[in-house]
Amino acid sequence: MTVRTRFAPSPTGMLHIGGARTALFSWLYARHFGGEFVLRIEDTDKERSTDEATQVILDGMQWLGLDWDGEPVYQGARQSLHIAAVNKLLDEGKAYKCYCSREDLDHMRGAQKLAGKKPMYDGRCRGRDAFPDNEPYVIRFKSPSEGDTWVRDMVLGDVCFPNGELDDLIIMRSDGTPTYNLAVVVDDADMGITHVVRGSDHLNNTPRQIQLYEALTLPVPKFAHIPLIHGADGAKMSKRHGSIAVTEYREQGYLPAAVVNYLARLSWSHGDDEVFSKEKLVELFDLNAVGKSASRFDQAKLDWLNAHWMKASKPVALVDEVACFLDIEIQPDQPDLAAVIACLQERSKNFIDLAAGARFFYIAPTEYQSKAVKKNFKEGTFALLQEFIGQGEKLSVWSAESAHALIESICEKEGVNMGKLAQPIRIVLSGGPVSPPIDITLGLLGADESLQRIRSGIEAITKLQISS
């Protein structure tokens, strides 16, 4: 049997962490067994479904690298199949028309609550003989009233649902549109889905769907209900916990490798390992290693993983994203961005950090941090800088090594430690007290740009000190 899984989001909102984790587990299971992974957009709710939400889902999946087989399937275009299934159930006496009004249903449930019973449809239209003309009706499935329906779940184990607690499900609304539970059964069967991986919040739908599979004589797929994701405080995940659209993680400077790695570790484990490439996940992933308990979203862990993957990436692989965050046009005579990234990525948590650290290489500072200037520009500092300019202009080869040697020789000659010259140079080159190692910075900027920035810095800081 070829494993065939699916991810079936509803385009009524953004693709959030929970949905992305479900998509990932479904994708990993299919890829681990050499199977197929299908993307189905469940857009039957025409009032709430939007093209924008659909595009966010597609963009999020592509950014995470969760490729699907074939074209995306749109559930709304398959309504004729759903209606045919409803008619089949009607013709075989496995479904019936229900004419109960909203008031009837409210009265019925109110009476059940007063009697201490579970509110549920009591099947009063099951044996109805008289069918009123021109009155609206829904179509209900005749759920078995005796026995049990078992969900043989690959994560939760065997779960029993007494049929007496499952009322007759509406499978077609009064406007003639099939409902979710009917449509998903027909689609999964028609598309050959062998394994349904979804959140445990769908578990209560599963016995009803199993009954529909059996009534329609369709093969029942295997189910795997994965636990929900909670916030660090144990409460249901919300925006305050970081439950944002997956595409927003890209906007916040995260690597897809880090997000995939982090999502995989929410309820799945392989020993004590924390770091997994996508390729390693495909090799190792199986649903039998998914736990039953809800996992907790840990922002610090995600940040740690992102920093890890930032350091582990080849600089050239980060160029396009860093360039997007820089949003400036790099000139041919300016430093190579990959080389700049190489000296920054070790201490950068995300692309925003990388871009912030890289910016001064392409835009010369016009202001200098006053606290850093006050601390590092003392009597004799300008003389050291002027000497560096004078000797720097005479260097036959300008490089990180030659710049380092020049700073070292000047400081040795003047009897001061290297920080007395290196830190003021850093400030006039970058505008502040933090940059990559000063020799590397000078080497990347080049002789002309470095010396010009030092001259400009001397002039600006001298004026600042005179005016103050």
Tab-separated table of C-alpha atoms in Angstrom:
chain	number	residue	atom	x	y	z
A	1	MET	CA	0.000	0.000	0.000
A	2	THR	CA	1.295	3.450	-0.916
A	3	VAL	CA	0.998	5.822	2.007
A	4	ARG	CA	-1.010	8.870	1.008
A	5	THR	CA	-1.589	11.669	3.503
A	6	ARG	CA	-3.117	15.103	3.227
A	7	PHE	CA	-3.248	18.515	4.817
A	8	ALA	CA	-6.689	20.067	4.550
A	9	PRO	CA	-6.764	23.619	5.941
A	10	SER	CA	-9.750	25.919	5.790
A	11	PRO	CA	-8.898	29.302	4.197
A	12	THR	CA	-10.882	31.268	6.755
A	13	GLY	CA	-7.785	32.505	8.577
A	14	MET	CA	-4.020	32.372	8.596
A	15	LEU	CA	-1.812	29.262	8.705
A	16	HIS	CA	-0.730	29.204	12.347
A	17	ILE	CA	1.781	27.120	14.289
A	18	GLY	CA	-0.727	24.372	15.089
A	19	GLY	CA	-1.774	23.935	11.474
A	20	ALA	CA	1.819	24.083	10.275
A	21	ARG	CA	2.838	21.356	12.756
A	22	THR	CA	-0.055	19.179	11.525
A	23	ALA	CA	1.036	19.732	7.921
A	24	LEU	CA	4.632	18.891	8.827
A	25	PHE	CA	3.774	15.626	10.586
A	26	SER	CA	1.530	14.586	7.716
A	27	TRP	CA	4.257	15.493	5.191
A	28	LEU	CA	6.995	13.726	7.153
A	29	TYR	CA	4.962	10.532	7.485
A	30	ALA	CA	4.311	10.391	3.753
A	31	ARG	CA	7.912	11.187	2.815
A	32	HIS	CA	9.328	8.728	5.389
A	33	PHE	CA	7.438	5.890	3.724
A	34	GLY	CA	8.027	7.101	0.175
A	35	GLY	CA	4.376	7.999	-0.197
A	36	GLU	CA	2.387	10.990	-1.412
A	37	PHE	CA	1.269	14.159	0.324
A	38	VAL	CA	-1.800	16.045	-0.894
A	39	LEU	CA	-2.871	19.629	-0.174
A	40	ARG	CA	-6.635	20.163	-0.092
A	41	ILE	CA	-8.086	23.618	0.518
A	42	GLU	CA	-11.409	23.160	2.290
A	43	ASP	CA	-13.132	26.262	0.992
A	44	THR	CA	-16.751	25.203	1.345
A	45	ASP	CA	-17.482	28.072	3.748
A	46	LYS	CA	-17.887	30.640	0.997
A	47	GLU	CA	-18.701	33.522	3.331
A	48	ARG	CA	-15.530	33.189	5.423
A	49	SER	CA	-13.063	31.713	2.917
A	50	THR	CA	-10.790	34.284	1.282
A	51	ASP	CA	-8.231	34.272	-1.497
A	52	GLU	CA	-5.834	36.077	0.849
A	53	ALA	CA	-5.990	33.292	3.427
A	54	THR	CA	-5.540	30.687	0.699
A	55	GLN	CA	-2.419	32.462	-0.545
A	56	VAL	CA	-1.005	32.689	2.991
A	57	ILE	CA	-1.455	28.923	3.342
A	58	LEU	CA	0.305	28.282	0.030
A	59	ASP	CA	3.105	30.744	0.855
A	60	GLY	CA	3.594	29.260	4.311
A	61	MET	CA	3.787	25.708	2.997
A	62	GLN	CA	6.268	26.703	0.302
A	63	TRP	CA	8.423	28.661	2.751
A	64	LEU	CA	8.592	25.658	5.090
A	65	GLY	CA	9.513	23.445	2.134
A	66	LEU	CA	6.466	21.185	2.516
A	67	ASP	CA	5.950	20.336	-1.132
A	68	TRP	CA	2.749	18.588	-2.139
A	69	ASP	CA	2.095	16.098	-4.904
A	70	GLY	CA	0.009	17.347	-7.799
A	71	GLU	CA	-1.971	20.575	-7.799
A	72	PRO	CA	-3.808	21.838	-4.711
A	73	VAL	CA	-7.328	20.438	-4.549
A	74	TYR	CA	-10.191	22.837	-3.777
A	75	GLN	CA	-13.031	21.194	-1.910
A	76	GLY	CA	-15.605	23.683	-3.163
A	77	ALA	CA	-15.130	22.393	-6.708
A	78	ARG	CA	-16.051	18.854	-5.618
A	79	GLN	CA	-19.567	19.562	-4.369
A	80	SER	CA	-21.225	17.317	-6.939
A	81	LEU	CA	-19.444	14.314	-5.401
A	82	HIS	CA	-20.632	15.300	-1.949
A	83	ILE	CA	-24.251	15.706	-3.096
A	84	ALA	CA	-24.123	12.342	-4.841
A	85	ALA	CA	-23.022	10.721	-1.565
A	86	VAL	CA	-25.893	12.371	0.310
A	87	ASN	CA	-28.382	11.142	-2.295
A	88	LYS	CA	-26.932	7.642	-2.064
A	89	LEU	CA	-27.498	7.607	1.688
A	90	LEU	CA	-31.051	8.911	1.213
A	91	ASP	CA	-31.843	6.302	-1.433
A	92	GLU	CA	-30.549	3.506	0.792
A	93	GLY	CA	-32.506	4.680	3.818
A	94	LYS	CA	-29.356	5.643	5.708
A	95	ALA	CA	-30.303	9.326	5.868
A	96	TYR	CA	-33.511	11.306	6.162
A	97	LYS	CA	-34.990	14.768	5.811
A	98	CYS	CA	-35.411	16.735	9.019
A	99	TYR	CA	-37.912	19.614	9.082
A	100	CYS	CA	-37.304	20.693	12.680
A	101	SER	CA	-37.101	24.451	13.020
A	102	ARG	CA	-34.504	26.245	15.118
A	103	GLU	CA	-37.229	26.889	17.700
A	104	ASP	CA	-38.060	23.157	17.797
A	105	LEU	CA	-34.423	22.292	18.374
A	106	ASP	CA	-33.957	24.939	21.061
A	107	HIS	CA	-37.051	23.707	22.898
A	108	MET	CA	-35.890	20.085	22.639
A	109	ARG	CA	-32.413	20.837	24.010
A	110	GLY	CA	-33.820	23.002	26.776
A	111	ALA	CA	-36.068	20.169	27.927
A	112	GLN	CA	-33.149	17.726	27.849
A	113	LYS	CA	-31.020	20.039	29.987
A	114	LEU	CA	-33.831	20.396	32.527
A	115	ALA	CA	-34.069	16.616	32.682
A	116	GLY	CA	-30.317	16.347	33.278
A	117	LYS	CA	-29.687	14.757	29.903
A	118	LYS	CA	-27.035	15.485	27.285
A	119	PRO	CA	-28.481	17.939	24.713
A	120	MET	CA	-28.679	16.127	21.371
A	121	TYR	CA	-31.061	15.587	18.494
A	122	ASP	CA	-33.633	12.975	19.499
A	123	GLY	CA	-34.328	11.601	16.019
A	124	ARG	CA	-37.948	12.753	15.932
A	125	CYS	CA	-37.926	13.043	12.117
A	126	ARG	CA	-36.394	9.592	11.552
A	127	GLY	CA	-39.720	7.829	10.929
A	128	ARG	CA	-41.633	10.806	9.659
A	129	ASP	CA	-44.224	9.932	6.996
A	130	ALA	CA	-45.651	13.351	6.226
A	131	PHE	CA	-43.362	15.737	4.334
A	132	PRO	CA	-44.646	19.318	4.248
A	133	ASP	CA	-44.483	21.238	0.995
A	134	ASN	CA	-42.160	24.188	0.498
A	135	GLU	CA	-40.710	24.005	4.007
A	136	PRO	CA	-36.949	24.052	4.532
A	137	TYR	CA	-35.240	20.898	5.700
A	138	VAL	CA	-31.803	19.512	6.406
A	139	ILE	CA	-30.654	15.984	5.733
A	140	ARG	CA	-29.450	13.925	8.683
A	141	PHE	CA	-27.447	10.716	8.767
A	142	LYS	CA	-29.030	7.799	10.601
A	143	SER	CA	-26.385	7.125	13.185
A	144	PRO	CA	-26.451	3.633	14.731
A	145	SER	CA	-28.240	3.856	18.077
A	146	GLU	CA	-26.701	0.786	19.672
A	147	GLY	CA	-23.213	-0.581	20.144
A	148	ASP	CA	-19.930	1.325	20.018
A	149	THR	CA	-17.744	2.973	17.426
A	150	TRP	CA	-14.029	2.463	18.002
A	151	VAL	CA	-11.308	4.795	16.819
A	152	ARG	CA	-8.087	2.806	16.439
A	153	ASP	CA	-5.793	5.785	16.736
A	154	MET	CA	-2.083	5.608	15.874
A	155	VAL	CA	-1.206	8.132	18.592
A	156	LEU	CA	-3.941	7.938	21.229
A	157	GLY	CA	-4.566	4.199	21.025
A	158	ASP	CA	-8.068	2.715	20.995
A	159	VAL	CA	-10.835	5.176	21.881
A	160	CYS	CA	-14.433	3.974	22.361
A	161	PHE	CA	-17.508	6.092	21.574
A	162	PRO	CA	-20.911	4.645	22.608
A	163	ASN	CA	-23.239	5.097	19.640
A	164	GLY	CA	-26.048	6.123	21.951
A	165	GLU	CA	-24.164	9.358	22.648
A	166	LEU	CA	-23.841	10.257	18.967
A	167	ASP	CA	-26.944	11.904	17.555
A	168	ASP	CA	-28.012	12.031	13.917
A	169	LEU	CA	-25.512	14.263	12.190
A	170	ILE	CA	-26.600	16.890	9.669
A	171	ILE	CA	-24.906	16.022	6.382
A	172	MET	CA	-26.628	18.617	4.194
A	173	ARG	CA	-27.765	22.092	5.191
A	174	SER	CA	-31.109	23.603	4.274
A	175	ASP	CA	-29.404	25.570	1.479
A	176	GLY	CA	-28.352	22.326	-0.204
A	177	THR	CA	-24.660	22.475	0.740
A	178	PRO	CA	-23.035	19.381	2.286
A	179	THR	CA	-21.446	19.741	5.726
A	180	TYR	CA	-17.819	19.272	6.705
A	181	ASN	CA	-18.053	15.738	8.064
A	182	LEU	CA	-19.729	14.418	4.918
A	183	ALA	CA	-17.449	16.293	2.517
A	184	VAL	CA	-14.225	15.253	4.227
A	185	VAL	CA	-15.195	11.582	4.171
A	186	VAL	CA	-16.069	11.664	0.474
A	187	ASP	CA	-12.912	13.581	-0.424
A	188	ASP	CA	-10.514	11.466	1.607
A	189	ALA	CA	-11.939	8.290	0.114
A	190	ASP	CA	-12.027	9.640	-3.445
A	191	MET	CA	-8.444	10.916	-3.154
A	192	GLY	CA	-7.151	7.624	-1.782
A	193	ILE	CA	-6.024	9.009	1.582
A	194	THR	CA	-4.638	6.149	3.661
A	195	HIS	CA	-3.650	8.055	6.812
A	196	VAL	CA	-5.378	11.094	8.310
A	197	VAL	CA	-3.031	13.077	10.572
A	198	ARG	CA	-4.759	15.940	12.381
A	199	GLY	CA	-5.102	17.691	15.713
A	200	SER	CA	-6.739	15.954	18.651
A	201	ASP	CA	-9.471	18.621	18.618
A	202	HIS	CA	-10.899	16.668	15.651
A	203	LEU	CA	-11.200	13.416	17.622
A	204	ASN	CA	-14.916	13.839	18.364
A	205	ASN	CA	-15.600	14.078	14.626
A	206	THR	CA	-13.865	10.784	13.932
A	207	PRO	CA	-16.510	8.258	15.113
A	208	ARG	CA	-19.121	10.084	13.048
A	209	GLN	CA	-16.851	9.985	10.028
A	210	ILE	CA	-16.114	6.287	10.535
A	211	GLN	CA	-19.863	5.631	10.527
A	212	LEU	CA	-20.196	7.559	7.271
A	213	TYR	CA	-17.328	5.624	5.657
A	214	GLU	CA	-19.017	2.371	6.601
A	215	ALA	CA	-22.474	3.514	5.475
A	216	LEU	CA	-21.045	4.554	2.093
A	217	THR	CA	-19.028	1.278	1.930
A	218	LEU	CA	-15.781	3.241	1.629
A	219	PRO	CA	-12.414	2.146	3.051
A	220	VAL	CA	-11.705	3.705	6.437
A	221	PRO	CA	-8.281	5.380	6.627
A	222	LYS	CA	-6.009	5.108	9.632
A	223	PHE	CA	-6.247	8.048	12.006
A	224	ALA	CA	-3.551	9.800	14.017
A	225	HIS	CA	-4.713	12.589	16.294
A	226	ILE	CA	-1.714	14.594	17.449
A	227	PRO	CA	-1.846	16.599	20.702
A	228	LEU	CA	-2.514	20.300	20.724
A	229	ILE	CA	0.076	23.016	21.316
A	230	HIS	CA	-0.280	25.114	24.453
A	231	GLY	CA	1.441	28.277	25.527
A	232	ALA	CA	4.288	28.231	28.052
A	233	ASP	CA	1.705	28.810	30.794
A	234	GLY	CA	-0.236	25.693	29.826
A	235	ALA	CA	-3.174	27.653	28.433
A	236	LYS	CA	-4.567	27.188	24.962
A	237	MET	CA	-2.234	28.676	22.356
A	238	SER	CA	-3.085	32.252	21.427
A	239	LYS	CA	-1.434	35.236	19.788
A	240	ARG	CA	0.109	36.322	23.078
A	241	HIS	CA	2.003	33.012	23.130
A	242	GLY	CA	3.339	33.530	19.612
A	243	SER	CA	0.441	31.971	17.694
A	244	ILE	CA	0.890	34.056	14.590
A	245	ALA	CA	0.727	33.254	10.909
A	246	VAL	CA	3.685	31.117	9.829
A	247	THR	CA	4.589	33.721	7.210
A	248	GLU	CA	5.114	36.229	10.035
A	249	TYR	CA	8.021	34.135	11.283
A	250	ARG	CA	9.700	34.816	7.966
A	251	GLU	CA	9.028	38.534	8.445
A	252	GLN	CA	10.576	38.287	11.913
A	253	GLY	CA	13.785	36.881	10.474
A	254	TYR	CA	13.477	33.170	11.181
A	255	LEU	CA	14.945	30.443	8.997
A	256	PRO	CA	12.490	27.827	7.715
A	257	ALA	CA	14.973	25.124	8.791
A	258	ALA	CA	14.693	26.357	12.381
A	259	VAL	CA	10.892	26.570	12.339
A	260	VAL	CA	10.593	23.070	10.844
A	261	ASN	CA	13.083	21.721	13.398
A	262	TYR	CA	11.158	23.364	16.229
A	263	LEU	CA	7.720	22.222	15.042
A	264	ALA	CA	8.950	18.646	14.706
A	265	ARG	CA	10.014	18.621	18.350
A	266	LEU	CA	6.549	19.628	19.540
A	267	SER	CA	5.254	16.217	20.743
A	268	TRP	CA	7.753	14.144	18.715
A	269	SER	CA	11.151	13.036	19.950
A	270	HIS	CA	14.148	10.942	19.027
A	271	GLY	CA	16.107	10.329	22.194
A	272	ASP	CA	17.458	13.546	23.638
A	273	ASP	CA	18.344	15.035	20.259
A	274	GLU	CA	17.191	18.584	19.613
A	275	VAL	CA	18.684	19.541	16.250
A	276	PHE	CA	17.323	17.922	13.098
A	277	SER	CA	17.645	18.832	9.462
A	278	LYS	CA	14.579	18.248	7.326
A	279	GLU	CA	16.362	15.361	5.630
A	280	LYS	CA	17.095	13.756	9.008
A	281	LEU	CA	13.480	14.206	10.054
A	282	VAL	CA	12.276	12.382	6.943
A	283	GLU	CA	14.664	9.547	7.788
A	284	LEU	CA	13.622	9.230	11.437
A	285	PHE	CA	9.999	10.355	11.713
A	286	ASP	CA	7.236	7.948	12.612
A	287	LEU	CA	3.932	8.499	14.347
A	288	ASN	CA	4.742	5.916	17.031
A	289	ALA	CA	7.184	8.427	18.546
A	290	VAL	CA	4.521	11.131	18.934
A	291	GLY	CA	3.411	11.636	22.532
A	292	LYS	CA	-0.161	11.924	23.750
A	293	SER	CA	0.222	15.000	25.941
A	294	ALA	CA	-0.096	18.585	24.792
A	295	SER	CA	3.214	20.266	24.018
A	296	ARG	CA	4.194	23.744	25.182
A	297	PHE	CA	5.382	26.477	22.887
A	298	ASP	CA	8.804	27.720	24.001
A	299	GLN	CA	9.902	30.927	22.298
A	300	ALA	CA	13.395	30.682	23.793
A	301	LYS	CA	13.872	27.217	22.264
A	302	LEU	CA	12.781	28.474	18.861
A	303	ASP	CA	15.220	31.389	19.125
A	304	TRP	CA	18.009	29.021	20.161
A	305	LEU	CA	17.362	26.748	17.204
A	306	ASN	CA	17.219	29.705	14.850
A	307	ALA	CA	20.587	30.939	16.109
A	308	HIS	CA	21.977	27.432	15.625
A	309	TRP	CA	20.774	27.157	12.042
A	310	MET	CA	21.943	30.705	11.357
A	311	LYS	CA	25.468	29.734	12.413
A	312	ALA	CA	25.344	26.407	10.575
A	313	SER	CA	24.229	27.887	7.245
A	314	LYS	CA	26.607	28.692	4.433
A	315	PRO	CA	26.820	32.485	4.124
A	316	VAL	CA	25.907	32.430	0.442
A	317	ALA	CA	22.644	30.631	1.325
A	318	LEU	CA	21.626	33.580	3.506
A	319	VAL	CA	22.396	36.347	1.019
A	320	ASP	CA	18.955	36.718	-0.575
A	321	GLU	CA	17.082	36.940	2.749
A	322	VAL	CA	19.590	39.351	4.301
A	323	ALA	CA	19.410	41.514	1.164
A	324	CYS	CA	15.616	41.666	1.559
A	325	PHE	CA	15.932	42.835	5.154
A	326	LEU	CA	18.638	45.360	4.225
A	327	ASP	CA	16.456	46.729	1.431
A	328	ILE	CA	19.294	48.731	-0.117
A	329	GLU	CA	20.996	48.530	-3.470
A	330	ILE	CA	24.510	47.179	-2.968
A	331	GLN	CA	27.031	48.713	-5.346
A	332	PRO	CA	29.690	46.642	-7.161
A	333	ASP	CA	32.537	48.348	-5.273
A	334	GLN	CA	30.976	47.668	-1.865
A	335	PRO	CA	31.762	44.637	0.333
A	336	ASP	CA	30.583	41.219	-0.781
A	337	LEU	CA	27.424	40.489	1.234
A	338	ALA	CA	28.305	36.811	1.742
A	339	ALA	CA	31.638	37.843	3.270
A	340	VAL	CA	29.878	40.333	5.558
A	341	ILE	CA	27.401	37.656	6.642
A	342	ALA	CA	30.270	35.264	7.393
A	343	CYS	CA	31.656	37.594	10.034
A	344	LEU	CA	28.261	38.328	11.604
A	345	GLN	CA	26.323	35.073	11.628
A	346	GLU	CA	28.090	33.589	14.667
A	347	ARG	CA	26.371	36.085	16.993
A	348	SER	CA	23.150	36.761	15.076
A	349	LYS	CA	19.873	35.243	16.256
A	350	ASN	CA	17.911	36.002	13.090
A	351	PHE	CA	17.919	37.864	9.779
A	352	ILE	CA	16.945	41.109	11.478
A	353	ASP	CA	20.104	40.894	13.588
A	354	LEU	CA	22.164	40.039	10.525
A	355	ALA	CA	20.802	42.933	8.504
A	356	ALA	CA	21.260	45.373	11.387
A	357	GLY	CA	24.869	44.290	11.797
A	358	ALA	CA	25.555	44.467	8.072
A	359	ARG	CA	23.972	47.855	7.381
A	360	PHE	CA	26.970	50.046	8.245
A	361	PHE	CA	29.091	48.209	5.674
A	362	TYR	CA	26.906	49.794	2.979
A	363	ILE	CA	25.763	53.056	4.573
A	364	ALA	CA	28.395	55.197	6.298
A	365	PRO	CA	27.366	56.521	9.723
A	366	THR	CA	26.392	60.170	10.062
A	367	GLU	CA	26.002	60.038	13.829
A	368	TYR	CA	28.140	58.438	16.509
A	369	GLN	CA	26.925	56.980	19.784
A	370	SER	CA	27.668	59.678	22.344
A	371	LYS	CA	28.329	57.289	25.218
A	372	ALA	CA	30.874	55.343	23.145
A	373	VAL	CA	32.545	58.554	21.979
A	374	LYS	CA	32.810	59.909	25.516
A	375	LYS	CA	34.329	56.663	26.765
A	376	ASN	CA	36.836	56.077	23.968
A	377	PHE	CA	37.867	59.468	22.597
A	378	LYS	CA	40.453	60.816	25.051
A	379	GLU	CA	43.477	63.073	24.775
A	380	GLY	CA	45.730	61.587	22.137
A	381	THR	CA	42.996	59.591	20.341
A	382	PHE	CA	42.884	61.907	17.322
A	383	ALA	CA	46.665	61.751	16.981
A	384	LEU	CA	46.515	57.938	16.886
A	385	LEU	CA	43.792	58.076	14.225
A	386	GLN	CA	45.764	60.582	12.136
A	387	GLU	CA	48.817	58.362	12.327
A	388	PHE	CA	46.718	55.390	11.204
A	389	ILE	CA	45.451	57.427	8.225
A	390	GLY	CA	48.941	58.528	7.270
A	391	GLN	CA	50.458	55.075	7.396
A	392	GLY	CA	47.355	53.454	5.950
A	393	GLU	CA	47.620	55.583	2.821
A	394	LYS	CA	51.097	54.157	2.269
A	395	LEU	CA	50.148	50.467	2.559
A	396	SER	CA	50.895	48.612	-0.673
A	397	VAL	CA	48.374	45.905	0.196
A	398	TRP	CA	45.225	46.622	2.200
A	399	SER	CA	43.805	43.584	3.943
A	400	ALA	CA	42.575	42.460	7.329
A	401	GLU	CA	46.053	41.196	8.115
A	402	SER	CA	47.863	44.365	7.067
A	403	ALA	CA	45.336	46.567	8.911
A	404	HIS	CA	45.797	44.517	12.065
A	405	ALA	CA	49.556	44.739	11.797
A	406	LEU	CA	49.344	48.507	11.307
A	407	ILE	CA	47.179	49.007	14.414
A	408	GLU	CA	49.521	46.786	16.399
A	409	SER	CA	52.672	48.625	15.275
A	410	ILE	CA	51.239	52.092	15.997
A	411	CYS	CA	50.066	51.057	19.476
A	412	GLU	CA	53.392	49.422	20.255
A	413	LYS	CA	55.267	52.538	19.116
A	414	GLU	CA	53.054	54.846	21.219
A	415	GLY	CA	53.048	52.509	24.217
A	416	VAL	CA	49.279	52.004	24.414
A	417	ASN	CA	47.128	48.900	24.235
A	418	MET	CA	45.407	48.123	20.940
A	419	GLY	CA	41.974	49.051	22.250
A	420	LYS	CA	43.038	52.690	22.443
A	421	LEU	CA	43.130	52.781	18.650
A	422	ALA	CA	40.981	49.854	17.562
A	423	GLN	CA	37.858	50.979	19.420
A	424	PRO	CA	37.882	54.582	18.145
A	425	ILE	CA	38.350	53.183	14.617
A	426	ARG	CA	35.356	50.901	15.170
A	427	ILE	CA	33.209	53.809	16.302
A	428	VAL	CA	34.005	56.035	13.296
A	429	LEU	CA	33.535	53.137	10.889
A	430	SER	CA	30.235	51.845	12.271
A	431	GLY	CA	28.814	54.651	14.413
A	432	GLY	CA	28.906	52.579	17.597
A	433	PRO	CA	31.042	50.364	19.831
A	434	VAL	CA	30.030	47.013	18.288
A	435	SER	CA	31.163	45.487	15.001
A	436	PRO	CA	32.917	42.370	13.749
A	437	PRO	CA	36.650	42.211	14.572
A	438	ILE	CA	38.151	45.520	13.530
A	439	ASP	CA	40.746	44.004	11.189
A	440	ILE	CA	38.039	42.074	9.307
A	441	THR	CA	35.850	45.182	9.203
A	442	LEU	CA	38.678	47.274	7.757
A	443	GLY	CA	39.509	44.559	5.247
A	444	LEU	CA	35.918	44.314	4.018
A	445	LEU	CA	35.405	48.076	3.745
A	446	GLY	CA	38.648	48.554	1.842
A	447	ALA	CA	41.296	51.280	2.111
A	448	ASP	CA	39.456	54.180	0.473
A	449	GLU	CA	36.182	53.746	2.362
A	450	SER	CA	37.865	53.011	5.692
A	451	LEU	CA	40.194	56.011	5.597
A	452	GLN	CA	37.442	58.347	4.394
A	453	ARG	CA	35.155	57.267	7.237
A	454	ILE	CA	37.954	57.864	9.740
A	455	ARG	CA	38.516	61.363	8.348
A	456	SER	CA	34.789	62.131	8.485
A	457	GLY	CA	34.560	60.751	11.979
A	458	ILE	CA	37.435	62.846	13.240
A	459	GLU	CA	35.855	65.974	11.804
A	460	ALA	CA	32.370	65.260	13.151
A	461	ILE	CA	33.491	64.229	16.647
A	462	THR	CA	35.883	67.186	16.913
A	463	LYS	CA	33.004	69.574	16.161
A	464	LEU	CA	30.799	67.717	18.635
A	465	GLN	CA	33.391	68.023	21.410
A	466	ILE	CA	34.003	71.712	20.677
A	467	SER	CA	30.294	72.517	20.761
A	468	SER	CA	29.801	70.657	24.015
